[in-house]
Each structure stands twice: as structure tokens, then as C-alpha cells.
Short mmCIF file of N, CA, C and O in Angstrom, two decimals:
data_model
loop_
_atom_site.label_atom_id
_atom_site.label_comp_id
_atom_site.label_asym_id
_atom_site.label_seq_id
_atom_site.Cartn_x
_atom_site.Cartn_y
_atom_site.Cartn_z
N UNK A 34 -22.99 -44.04 -65.90
CA UNK A 34 -21.70 -43.72 -65.30
C UNK A 34 -21.76 -42.38 -64.56
O UNK A 34 -21.18 -42.25 -63.51
N UNK A 35 -22.46 -41.43 -65.14
CA UNK A 35 -22.55 -40.10 -64.52
C UNK A 35 -23.22 -40.19 -63.15
O UNK A 35 -22.74 -39.58 -62.19
N UNK A 36 -24.30 -40.94 -63.06
CA UNK A 36 -25.01 -41.07 -61.79
C UNK A 36 -24.11 -41.72 -60.74
O UNK A 36 -24.08 -41.29 -59.58
N UNK A 37 -23.36 -42.72 -61.13
CA UNK A 37 -22.45 -43.40 -60.20
C UNK A 37 -21.37 -42.44 -59.69
O UNK A 37 -21.11 -42.39 -58.49
N UNK A 38 -20.77 -41.68 -60.59
CA UNK A 38 -19.71 -40.74 -60.20
C UNK A 38 -20.25 -39.67 -59.26
O UNK A 38 -19.64 -39.35 -58.23
N UNK A 39 -21.39 -39.11 -59.57
CA UNK A 39 -21.97 -38.06 -58.72
C UNK A 39 -22.40 -38.63 -57.37
O UNK A 39 -22.20 -38.00 -56.33
N UNK A 40 -22.99 -39.83 -57.35
CA UNK A 40 -23.42 -40.44 -56.09
C UNK A 40 -22.23 -40.73 -55.19
O UNK A 40 -22.25 -40.43 -53.99
N UNK A 41 -21.17 -41.30 -55.72
CA UNK A 41 -19.97 -41.58 -54.92
C UNK A 41 -19.30 -40.28 -54.48
O UNK A 41 -18.86 -40.15 -53.34
N UNK A 42 -19.25 -39.30 -55.37
CA UNK A 42 -18.62 -38.02 -55.02
C UNK A 42 -19.39 -37.25 -53.97
O UNK A 42 -18.81 -36.51 -53.17
N UNK A 43 -20.70 -37.40 -53.92
CA UNK A 43 -21.50 -36.64 -52.96
C UNK A 43 -21.50 -37.25 -51.57
O UNK A 43 -21.91 -36.60 -50.62
N UNK A 44 -21.06 -38.48 -51.43
CA UNK A 44 -21.05 -39.11 -50.11
C UNK A 44 -20.12 -38.38 -49.14
O UNK A 44 -20.44 -38.22 -47.97
N UNK A 45 -18.99 -37.93 -49.61
CA UNK A 45 -18.03 -37.29 -48.72
C UNK A 45 -18.32 -35.83 -48.42
O UNK A 45 -17.72 -35.26 -47.52
N UNK A 46 -19.22 -35.20 -49.16
CA UNK A 46 -19.44 -33.78 -48.98
C UNK A 46 -20.84 -33.44 -48.49
O UNK A 46 -21.18 -32.27 -48.35
N UNK A 47 -21.64 -34.44 -48.22
CA UNK A 47 -23.00 -34.18 -47.76
C UNK A 47 -23.00 -33.53 -46.39
O UNK A 47 -22.26 -33.93 -45.50
N UNK A 48 -23.81 -32.52 -46.21
CA UNK A 48 -23.96 -31.88 -44.91
C UNK A 48 -22.94 -30.80 -44.62
O UNK A 48 -22.95 -30.22 -43.54
N UNK A 49 -22.06 -30.51 -45.56
CA UNK A 49 -21.07 -29.45 -45.34
C UNK A 49 -21.48 -28.26 -46.19
O UNK A 49 -21.56 -28.38 -47.42
N UNK A 50 -21.74 -27.10 -45.57
CA UNK A 50 -22.18 -25.93 -46.35
C UNK A 50 -21.12 -25.49 -47.36
O UNK A 50 -19.93 -25.54 -47.10
N UNK A 51 -21.57 -25.05 -48.51
CA UNK A 51 -20.69 -24.51 -49.53
C UNK A 51 -19.97 -25.55 -50.36
O UNK A 51 -18.97 -25.23 -51.00
N UNK A 52 -20.44 -26.76 -50.39
CA UNK A 52 -19.73 -27.80 -51.13
C UNK A 52 -20.34 -28.09 -52.48
O UNK A 52 -19.96 -29.06 -53.13
N UNK A 53 -21.27 -27.25 -52.93
CA UNK A 53 -21.84 -27.45 -54.26
C UNK A 53 -20.77 -27.31 -55.32
O UNK A 53 -20.80 -27.98 -56.35
N UNK A 54 -19.79 -26.45 -55.08
CA UNK A 54 -18.69 -26.27 -56.02
C UNK A 54 -17.88 -27.55 -56.15
O UNK A 54 -17.53 -27.97 -57.25
N UNK A 55 -17.61 -28.18 -55.02
CA UNK A 55 -16.87 -29.43 -55.05
C UNK A 55 -17.67 -30.53 -55.74
O UNK A 55 -17.12 -31.33 -56.49
N UNK A 56 -18.97 -30.57 -55.49
CA UNK A 56 -19.81 -31.57 -56.14
C UNK A 56 -19.81 -31.37 -57.65
O UNK A 56 -19.75 -32.34 -58.42
N UNK A 57 -19.85 -30.12 -58.08
CA UNK A 57 -19.82 -29.85 -59.52
C UNK A 57 -18.48 -30.25 -60.13
O UNK A 57 -18.44 -30.84 -61.21
N UNK A 58 -17.38 -29.95 -59.43
CA UNK A 58 -16.07 -30.31 -59.99
C UNK A 58 -15.87 -31.82 -60.03
O UNK A 58 -15.31 -32.35 -60.99
N UNK A 59 -16.35 -32.53 -59.01
CA UNK A 59 -16.24 -34.00 -59.01
C UNK A 59 -17.07 -34.58 -60.14
O UNK A 59 -16.62 -35.47 -60.87
N UNK A 60 -18.28 -34.07 -60.31
CA UNK A 60 -19.15 -34.58 -61.36
C UNK A 60 -18.60 -34.31 -62.75
O UNK A 60 -18.59 -35.20 -63.61
N UNK A 61 -18.14 -33.09 -62.99
CA UNK A 61 -17.61 -32.75 -64.31
C UNK A 61 -16.32 -33.51 -64.63
O UNK A 61 -16.16 -34.03 -65.73
N UNK A 62 -15.42 -33.57 -63.68
CA UNK A 62 -14.16 -34.26 -63.97
C UNK A 62 -14.36 -35.77 -64.03
O UNK A 62 -13.65 -36.47 -64.75
N UNK A 63 -15.34 -36.29 -63.32
CA UNK A 63 -15.60 -37.72 -63.33
C UNK A 63 -16.14 -38.24 -64.64
O UNK A 63 -15.97 -39.40 -64.99
N UNK A 64 -16.80 -37.37 -65.38
CA UNK A 64 -17.33 -37.78 -66.68
C UNK A 64 -16.51 -37.22 -67.84
O UNK A 64 -16.96 -37.21 -68.98
N UNK A 65 -15.30 -36.75 -67.54
CA UNK A 65 -14.39 -36.29 -68.59
C UNK A 65 -14.64 -34.89 -69.09
O UNK A 65 -14.21 -34.54 -70.17
N UNK A 66 -15.33 -34.09 -68.32
CA UNK A 66 -15.61 -32.71 -68.74
C UNK A 66 -14.96 -31.70 -67.81
O UNK A 66 -15.47 -30.60 -67.63
N UNK A 67 -13.82 -32.05 -67.23
CA UNK A 67 -13.13 -31.15 -66.31
C UNK A 67 -12.72 -29.84 -66.94
O UNK A 67 -12.65 -28.81 -66.28
N UNK A 68 -12.46 -29.84 -68.24
CA UNK A 68 -12.07 -28.61 -68.93
C UNK A 68 -13.22 -27.62 -69.02
O UNK A 68 -13.01 -26.43 -69.20
N UNK A 69 -14.44 -28.10 -68.88
CA UNK A 69 -15.62 -27.24 -68.96
C UNK A 69 -15.95 -26.54 -67.65
O UNK A 69 -16.90 -25.77 -67.58
N UNK A 70 -15.15 -26.81 -66.62
CA UNK A 70 -15.45 -26.25 -65.30
C UNK A 70 -15.38 -24.73 -65.30
O UNK A 70 -16.08 -24.07 -64.53
N UNK A 71 -14.57 -24.15 -66.15
CA UNK A 71 -14.48 -22.69 -66.23
C UNK A 71 -15.77 -22.03 -66.67
O UNK A 71 -16.00 -20.84 -66.40
N UNK A 72 -16.63 -22.77 -67.33
CA UNK A 72 -17.89 -22.20 -67.80
C UNK A 72 -18.89 -22.01 -66.67
O UNK A 72 -19.87 -21.27 -66.82
N UNK A 73 -18.67 -22.65 -65.54
CA UNK A 73 -19.60 -22.49 -64.42
C UNK A 73 -19.15 -21.42 -63.44
O UNK A 73 -19.76 -21.23 -62.40
N UNK A 74 -18.08 -20.69 -63.77
CA UNK A 74 -17.59 -19.66 -62.85
C UNK A 74 -18.61 -18.56 -62.57
O UNK A 74 -18.64 -18.03 -61.45
N UNK A 75 -19.47 -18.15 -63.51
CA UNK A 75 -20.51 -17.16 -63.13
C UNK A 75 -21.45 -17.71 -62.05
O UNK A 75 -21.93 -16.96 -61.20
N UNK A 76 -21.70 -18.99 -62.07
CA UNK A 76 -22.56 -19.60 -61.05
C UNK A 76 -21.85 -19.59 -59.70
O UNK A 76 -22.47 -19.38 -58.66
N UNK A 77 -20.54 -19.80 -59.72
CA UNK A 77 -19.78 -19.83 -58.47
C UNK A 77 -19.81 -18.48 -57.77
O UNK A 77 -19.71 -18.42 -56.55
N UNK A 78 -19.97 -17.40 -58.52
CA UNK A 78 -20.01 -16.07 -57.92
C UNK A 78 -21.25 -15.87 -57.07
O UNK A 78 -21.20 -15.16 -56.05
N UNK A 79 -22.36 -16.47 -57.46
CA UNK A 79 -23.60 -16.28 -56.70
C UNK A 79 -23.95 -17.50 -55.86
O UNK A 79 -24.98 -17.50 -55.19
N UNK A 80 -23.10 -18.50 -55.86
CA UNK A 80 -23.41 -19.72 -55.11
C UNK A 80 -23.61 -19.50 -53.61
O UNK A 80 -24.50 -20.10 -53.04
N UNK A 81 -22.82 -18.64 -52.95
CA UNK A 81 -23.10 -18.42 -51.51
C UNK A 81 -24.50 -17.87 -51.25
O UNK A 81 -25.13 -18.23 -50.25
N UNK A 82 -25.00 -17.05 -52.14
CA UNK A 82 -26.35 -16.50 -51.97
C UNK A 82 -27.39 -17.60 -52.16
O UNK A 82 -28.40 -17.64 -51.46
N UNK A 83 -27.13 -18.51 -53.09
CA UNK A 83 -28.04 -19.63 -53.33
C UNK A 83 -27.91 -20.67 -52.22
O UNK A 83 -28.88 -21.33 -51.85
N UNK A 84 -26.71 -20.81 -51.68
CA UNK A 84 -26.44 -21.85 -50.68
C UNK A 84 -27.15 -21.59 -49.35
O UNK A 84 -27.54 -22.53 -48.67
N UNK A 85 -27.32 -20.33 -48.99
CA UNK A 85 -27.96 -20.02 -47.71
C UNK A 85 -29.41 -20.50 -47.64
O UNK A 85 -29.78 -21.18 -46.68
N UNK A 86 -30.27 -20.19 -48.62
CA UNK A 86 -31.63 -20.73 -48.56
C UNK A 86 -31.66 -22.26 -48.70
O UNK A 86 -32.50 -22.92 -48.09
N UNK A 87 -30.73 -22.80 -49.49
CA UNK A 87 -30.68 -24.25 -49.64
C UNK A 87 -30.36 -24.91 -48.30
O UNK A 87 -30.97 -25.91 -47.93
N UNK A 88 -29.44 -24.34 -47.54
CA UNK A 88 -29.11 -24.86 -46.22
C UNK A 88 -30.29 -24.71 -45.27
O UNK A 88 -30.59 -25.62 -44.49
N UNK A 89 -30.99 -23.58 -45.36
CA UNK A 89 -32.16 -23.36 -44.51
C UNK A 89 -33.25 -24.40 -44.78
O UNK A 89 -33.86 -24.94 -43.85
N UNK A 90 -33.46 -24.71 -46.05
CA UNK A 90 -34.46 -25.72 -46.40
C UNK A 90 -34.04 -27.10 -45.90
O UNK A 90 -34.87 -27.86 -45.39
N UNK A 91 -32.77 -27.42 -46.00
CA UNK A 91 -32.28 -28.71 -45.51
C UNK A 91 -32.46 -28.83 -44.00
O UNK A 91 -32.87 -29.87 -43.49
N UNK A 92 -32.14 -27.78 -43.27
CA UNK A 92 -32.27 -27.81 -41.81
C UNK A 92 -33.74 -27.90 -41.40
O UNK A 92 -34.11 -28.67 -40.52
N UNK A 93 -34.60 -27.12 -42.08
CA UNK A 93 -36.03 -27.17 -41.79
C UNK A 93 -36.59 -28.56 -42.07
O UNK A 93 -37.40 -29.09 -41.29
N UNK A 94 -36.17 -29.17 -43.15
CA UNK A 94 -36.61 -30.52 -43.47
C UNK A 94 -36.16 -31.54 -42.45
O UNK A 94 -36.91 -32.44 -42.06
N UNK A 95 -34.93 -31.40 -41.97
CA UNK A 95 -34.42 -32.33 -40.95
C UNK A 95 -35.19 -32.17 -39.64
O UNK A 95 -35.52 -33.17 -38.99
N UNK A 96 -35.47 -30.94 -39.26
CA UNK A 96 -36.25 -30.70 -38.03
C UNK A 96 -37.67 -31.25 -38.16
O UNK A 96 -38.18 -31.87 -37.22
N UNK A 97 -38.28 -31.02 -39.30
CA UNK A 97 -39.64 -31.53 -39.52
C UNK A 97 -39.66 -33.06 -39.49
O UNK A 97 -40.55 -33.66 -38.88
N UNK A 98 -38.67 -33.66 -40.12
CA UNK A 98 -38.58 -35.12 -40.13
C UNK A 98 -38.42 -35.66 -38.71
O UNK A 98 -39.06 -36.65 -38.33
N UNK A 99 -37.58 -35.01 -37.91
CA UNK A 99 -37.37 -35.46 -36.54
C UNK A 99 -38.66 -35.35 -35.72
O UNK A 99 -38.99 -36.26 -34.94
N UNK A 100 -39.41 -34.27 -35.91
CA UNK A 100 -40.68 -34.12 -35.18
C UNK A 100 -41.72 -35.15 -35.61
O UNK A 100 -42.43 -35.71 -34.77
N UNK A 101 -41.80 -35.42 -36.91
CA UNK A 101 -42.77 -36.41 -37.40
C UNK A 101 -42.45 -37.80 -36.86
O UNK A 101 -43.33 -38.52 -36.37
N UNK A 102 -41.18 -38.18 -36.92
CA UNK A 102 -40.79 -39.50 -36.42
C UNK A 102 -41.02 -39.59 -34.91
O UNK A 102 -41.52 -40.60 -34.40
N UNK A 103 -40.67 -38.53 -34.19
CA UNK A 103 -40.87 -38.51 -32.74
C UNK A 103 -42.36 -38.64 -32.39
O UNK A 103 -42.73 -39.37 -31.47
N UNK A 104 -43.21 -37.95 -33.14
CA UNK A 104 -44.66 -38.03 -32.90
C UNK A 104 -45.19 -39.43 -33.23
O UNK A 104 -46.00 -39.98 -32.49
N UNK A 105 -44.72 -40.00 -34.34
CA UNK A 105 -45.19 -41.34 -34.73
C UNK A 105 -44.77 -42.41 -33.73
O UNK A 105 -45.50 -43.36 -33.50
N UNK A 106 -43.61 -42.24 -33.11
CA UNK A 106 -43.13 -43.22 -32.15
C UNK A 106 -43.69 -42.97 -30.75
O UNK A 106 -43.47 -43.77 -29.84
N UNK A 107 -44.39 -41.84 -30.56
CA UNK A 107 -45.01 -41.56 -29.28
C UNK A 107 -44.06 -40.97 -28.25
O UNK A 107 -44.36 -40.99 -27.06
N UNK A 108 -42.94 -40.43 -28.69
CA UNK A 108 -41.96 -39.85 -27.76
C UNK A 108 -42.09 -38.35 -27.61
O UNK A 108 -41.39 -37.76 -26.80
N UNK A 109 -42.94 -37.71 -28.40
CA UNK A 109 -43.05 -36.25 -28.39
C UNK A 109 -43.92 -35.80 -27.24
O UNK A 109 -45.10 -36.16 -27.15
N UNK A 110 -43.36 -35.02 -26.34
CA UNK A 110 -44.10 -34.45 -25.22
C UNK A 110 -44.62 -33.09 -25.67
O UNK A 110 -43.88 -32.11 -25.70
N UNK A 111 -45.90 -33.02 -26.02
CA UNK A 111 -46.47 -31.79 -26.56
C UNK A 111 -46.51 -30.67 -25.54
O UNK A 111 -46.44 -29.50 -25.90
N UNK A 112 -46.63 -30.99 -24.26
CA UNK A 112 -46.62 -29.94 -23.23
C UNK A 112 -45.28 -29.23 -23.21
O UNK A 112 -45.22 -28.00 -23.17
N UNK A 113 -44.19 -29.98 -23.22
CA UNK A 113 -42.86 -29.37 -23.26
C UNK A 113 -42.61 -28.68 -24.60
O UNK A 113 -41.98 -27.62 -24.65
N UNK A 114 -43.11 -29.25 -25.67
CA UNK A 114 -42.91 -28.67 -27.01
C UNK A 114 -43.58 -27.31 -27.13
O UNK A 114 -43.02 -26.38 -27.71
N UNK A 115 -44.77 -27.17 -26.55
CA UNK A 115 -45.52 -25.91 -26.65
C UNK A 115 -45.20 -24.92 -25.53
O UNK A 115 -45.65 -23.79 -25.59
N UNK A 116 -44.45 -25.32 -24.51
CA UNK A 116 -44.13 -24.44 -23.39
C UNK A 116 -43.02 -23.48 -23.79
O UNK A 116 -41.87 -23.86 -23.97
N UNK A 117 -43.38 -22.20 -23.95
CA UNK A 117 -42.41 -21.20 -24.40
C UNK A 117 -41.39 -20.84 -23.32
O UNK A 117 -40.36 -20.25 -23.62
N UNK A 118 -41.63 -21.19 -22.08
CA UNK A 118 -40.66 -20.88 -21.03
C UNK A 118 -39.49 -21.85 -21.06
O UNK A 118 -38.47 -21.61 -20.43
N UNK A 119 -39.62 -22.94 -21.79
CA UNK A 119 -38.55 -23.93 -21.90
C UNK A 119 -37.78 -23.76 -23.20
O UNK A 119 -37.41 -24.72 -23.84
N UNK A 120 -37.51 -22.51 -23.59
CA UNK A 120 -36.88 -22.29 -24.88
C UNK A 120 -35.39 -22.58 -24.90
O UNK A 120 -34.77 -22.58 -25.94
N UNK A 121 -34.77 -22.81 -23.76
CA UNK A 121 -33.36 -23.21 -23.72
C UNK A 121 -33.19 -24.36 -22.75
O UNK A 121 -34.02 -24.58 -21.87
N UNK A 122 -32.13 -25.08 -22.90
CA UNK A 122 -31.85 -26.17 -21.97
C UNK A 122 -31.56 -25.63 -20.58
O UNK A 122 -31.86 -26.26 -19.58
N UNK A 123 -30.97 -24.44 -20.54
CA UNK A 123 -30.64 -23.83 -19.26
C UNK A 123 -31.90 -23.54 -18.44
O UNK A 123 -31.94 -23.81 -17.24
N UNK A 124 -32.94 -23.01 -19.09
CA UNK A 124 -34.15 -22.67 -18.33
C UNK A 124 -34.86 -23.94 -17.86
O UNK A 124 -35.47 -23.95 -16.81
N UNK A 125 -34.78 -25.03 -18.64
CA UNK A 125 -35.39 -26.29 -18.22
C UNK A 125 -34.68 -26.84 -16.98
O UNK A 125 -35.32 -27.28 -16.05
N UNK A 126 -33.35 -26.77 -16.98
CA UNK A 126 -32.59 -27.24 -15.82
C UNK A 126 -32.89 -26.37 -14.60
O UNK A 126 -33.02 -26.88 -13.48
N UNK A 127 -33.01 -25.06 -14.79
CA UNK A 127 -33.32 -24.16 -13.68
C UNK A 127 -34.73 -24.42 -13.14
O UNK A 127 -34.93 -24.38 -11.93
N UNK A 128 -35.70 -24.74 -14.02
CA UNK A 128 -37.06 -25.00 -13.58
C UNK A 128 -37.11 -26.31 -12.78
O UNK A 128 -37.77 -26.38 -11.74
N UNK A 129 -36.38 -27.32 -13.23
CA UNK A 129 -36.37 -28.61 -12.50
C UNK A 129 -35.70 -28.46 -11.16
O UNK A 129 -36.14 -29.05 -10.17
N UNK A 130 -34.62 -27.68 -11.09
CA UNK A 130 -33.93 -27.52 -9.80
C UNK A 130 -34.76 -26.66 -8.85
O UNK A 130 -34.68 -26.84 -7.64
N UNK A 131 -35.57 -25.74 -9.37
CA UNK A 131 -36.42 -24.91 -8.52
C UNK A 131 -37.57 -25.72 -7.91
O UNK A 131 -38.03 -25.42 -6.81
N UNK A 132 -38.02 -26.76 -8.65
CA UNK A 132 -39.10 -27.57 -8.15
C UNK A 132 -38.67 -28.50 -7.03
O UNK A 132 -39.48 -28.95 -6.23
N UNK A 133 -37.39 -28.80 -6.94
CA UNK A 133 -36.88 -29.72 -5.92
C UNK A 133 -36.65 -29.04 -4.64
O UNK A 133 -36.86 -28.36 -3.93
#
């Protein structure tokens, strides 16, 4: 039952920074331990500090996954990927318009 409650509760909050508190409250109240939520208040004080690296790891993982899938499907242009002059979309548009 606990796994079901946490899985359903996490569907609506995935990808939103700072929602670990909501996930904890949904999980605790879903299994009848809502009164115990006050015991996690020391964790809530440091959660923003913990949440920043957790978000960084999630973003890095998503970027890595996108690159791996792109490479496996043959869509990754390594010349553009390694070209440091194309670090923004603006510079790429300016380079294409200059070539015309």
C-alpha cells in the first residue's frame, strides 16, 4: 500500500523543484502517519540545500540521456556539438545569415 500511495502521489509533483516536502507529506498521510510529519521538520530546514544538488543531478542525467539517445539514433552532429562558437542559438542564426 505504501508503494502505491507514494507512486500515485509522486506523479503530480515530478519535475517541480522543492516538492520533496509535498512528497513526504503525501506519503506519510497516505499510510496513516500524518501526525508524525512534525518529526521531519529538522529535515525541512535543510531541504533547500539538499534540493539544489539533487536538481543538478537530475538535469545532468536528463542531458546525458538526451545525448546518448541522439547519438544512438544517429542525429548528433558532432561538429556542431564541439564548435564553441555556436554556444547560443543567436550566434548560430548570425553565422547562417552571414554565410548567405
